[in-house]
Amino acid sequence: MRRGLIDPFGRRIDYVRLSVTDRCDLRCFYCMPPDFHDFEAPDHWLDLDEIERVIRAFSELGVGRVRLTGGEPLTRRGVPELAARLAALPGVEDLSLSTNAIQLERHAAALHRAGVSRLNVSLDSLDPQRFKAITGGPLEKVLRGLSAASQAGFSPIKINMVVMRGVNDDEVEAMVDFCIAHGFTLRFIETMPMGETGREASEHFLDLREVKARLAQRYRLLPGVMPGGGPARYVRVAGTELRIGFITPISQHFCASCNRVRLAVDGTLHLCLGQEHSTELRPLLRAGISDAALKEAIQQAIALKPEKHEFREQPGQVVRFMSMTGG
Ligand code: SAM
Ligand code: SF4
């Protein structure tokens, strides 16, 4: 028998994206409404012990990869401590973090020491005014965060850029050159209709096959891979160290190889980014569930994992914002 968590479609689940908060110090227009305040109440947040317990259960069920995300994970107190506790779990082989980098300058060294091995940083524009228009925040802090992360020893650092027609699609070449110059990996992402914000932003949807064709006119692109088994399809840029990944949930979805589930800050286990199937773990934890029963509950939840998202067929389906699920 195959070990670990296998869903009804034969997919092995070995990756948890762990949202440590639904709050954020930015307001990217495609993710969270500018005046949004309807956050989860703090007494509903899983505390660090509860999070560690759930991740331990997952790791004993064969999940070796964990990513800290949010909301903005660095807005929650104690994240470097949490990272150290999770990295110390025997089954956790790969601990990574997704951040907007606004507070990264302060935390980079501690996160690296804590055992975070890989870092993804969102960066949608290199123009300070445009960056501000997209996110509401200062680009310069992100750039300082990125240098602190390089200095702390993170490698590779992946830059995630949501490419939107008429918003920042004129910057893809500039972003390629920036990543070549700094030794970062670059990933382009298609806009997803998550929540009202994501649906509105999807007016700017750009099929990344178009971006790839455009880049091929300027750079020699060779087939490439990155270890990790994520959803990006990679190319290498000849004559450089740069790898570019294309994350195409809309134009070429990758549900058949989905290996992940998402744990929200309130203990809701989401089985798919684009569907409502979920299981509430918080009531079980707070009712004193045993470790064995917790693992059983996780196994039962995996049995609910749907086959695929329906962002294209039913773009109005997902009402929660990306920041609530743990993007
Ligand atoms: N705050 C962190 C950050 O921005 O990296 C982590 C959480 S954020 C929700 C994770 C990723 O989701 C970011 O790369 C962001 O650009 C992406 N994202 C948010 N809303 C999206 C949408 N509607 N479509 C595509 N990507 C989205
Ligand atoms: Fe915050 Fe990340 Fe959403 Fe931007 S994408 S609003 S940084 S959670």
XYZ file of N, CA, C and O and ligand atoms in Angstrom, residues 21-32 69-73 98-102 122 124 134-135 162 322-324 327, ligand 2:
132
model
N -2.004 34.065 9.484
C -2.875 35.222 9.740
C -3.643 35.556 8.471
O -3.159 35.272 7.365
N -4.820 36.149 8.631
C -5.529 36.645 7.438
C -5.337 38.152 7.304
O -5.905 38.779 6.427
N -4.527 38.733 8.213
C -4.281 40.182 8.148
C -3.108 40.494 7.236
O -2.297 39.620 6.965
N -3.024 41.760 6.844
C -1.932 42.132 5.957
C -1.622 43.608 6.095
O -2.514 44.413 6.369
N -0.343 43.946 5.890
C 0.075 45.339 5.936
C 0.078 45.968 4.537
O 0.551 47.088 4.368
N -0.394 45.243 3.531
C -0.637 45.826 2.203
C -2.084 45.555 1.810
O -2.796 44.813 2.492
N -2.502 46.154 0.715
C -3.840 45.909 0.182
C -3.730 45.777 -1.331
O -4.181 46.655 -2.070
N -3.113 44.683 -1.798
C -3.010 44.490 -3.248
C -4.429 44.439 -3.795
O -5.267 43.698 -3.269
N -4.691 45.217 -4.830
C -6.093 45.418 -5.228
C -6.752 44.132 -5.717
O -7.958 43.976 -5.639
N -5.927 43.163 -6.197
C -6.499 41.910 -6.700
C -6.751 40.910 -5.570
O -7.281 39.832 -5.806
N -6.320 41.263 -4.355
C -6.400 40.306 -3.247
C -7.389 40.730 -2.172
O -8.272 39.973 -1.792
N -7.245 41.970 -1.671
C -8.048 42.391 -0.508
C -8.646 43.773 -0.748
O -7.937 44.664 -1.227
N 2.311 31.179 5.155
C 1.790 32.220 4.284
C 0.682 32.957 5.013
O 0.591 32.912 6.239
N -0.155 33.685 4.275
C -1.221 34.440 4.914
C -2.219 34.913 3.870
O -2.306 34.291 2.806
N -2.789 36.020 4.103
C -2.374 37.247 4.721
C -0.853 37.427 4.663
O -0.161 36.756 3.939
N -0.389 38.364 5.424
C 1.055 38.561 5.457
C 1.613 37.886 6.718
O 1.372 38.370 7.831
N 2.349 36.788 6.553
C 2.792 36.030 7.724
C 3.639 36.859 8.690
O 3.583 36.635 9.905
N 6.101 32.578 2.223
C 5.697 33.553 1.201
C 5.442 34.875 1.898
O 4.703 34.912 2.889
N 6.003 35.944 1.365
C 5.859 37.237 2.033
C 5.818 38.369 1.025
O 6.337 38.249 -0.091
N 5.226 39.485 1.452
C 5.294 40.692 0.626
C 6.576 41.476 0.909
O 6.826 42.494 0.282
N 7.361 41.035 1.876
C 8.692 41.568 2.189
C 8.684 42.944 2.851
O 9.749 43.515 3.087
N 7.516 43.477 3.172
C 7.477 44.799 3.803
C 8.247 44.779 5.139
O 8.940 45.728 5.477
N 6.496 38.469 -3.139
C 5.607 39.040 -4.154
C 6.140 40.395 -4.573
O 6.458 41.227 -3.715
N 5.152 43.030 -7.843
C 4.395 43.182 -9.082
C 4.878 44.344 -9.938
O 4.443 44.480 -11.084
N -0.733 49.564 -6.906
C -1.192 48.164 -6.874
C -1.383 47.672 -5.440
O -2.355 46.989 -5.127
N -0.442 48.044 -4.559
C -0.399 47.409 -3.232
C -0.735 48.345 -2.076
O -0.997 47.887 -0.968
N 2.241 38.842 -10.252
C 0.942 38.636 -10.897
C 0.921 39.575 -12.102
O 1.015 40.796 -11.935
N -8.291 35.708 -1.430
C -7.068 34.899 -1.396
C -6.412 34.957 -0.014
O -5.932 33.956 0.497
N -6.427 36.147 0.590
C -5.743 36.319 1.873
C -6.379 35.482 2.989
O -5.758 35.227 4.010
N -7.633 35.064 2.815
C -8.289 34.275 3.864
C -7.873 32.819 3.803
O -7.864 32.122 4.812
N -2.885 31.997 0.279
C -2.598 31.855 -1.153
C -1.213 31.286 -1.372
O -0.467 31.049 -0.456
Fe -1.389 41.125 1.403
Fe -0.205 39.187 -0.017
Fe -2.820 39.794 -0.385
Fe -0.993 41.531 -1.162
S -1.262 39.450 -1.966
S -2.856 42.013 0.027
S 0.567 41.264 0.330
S -1.917 38.939 1.422
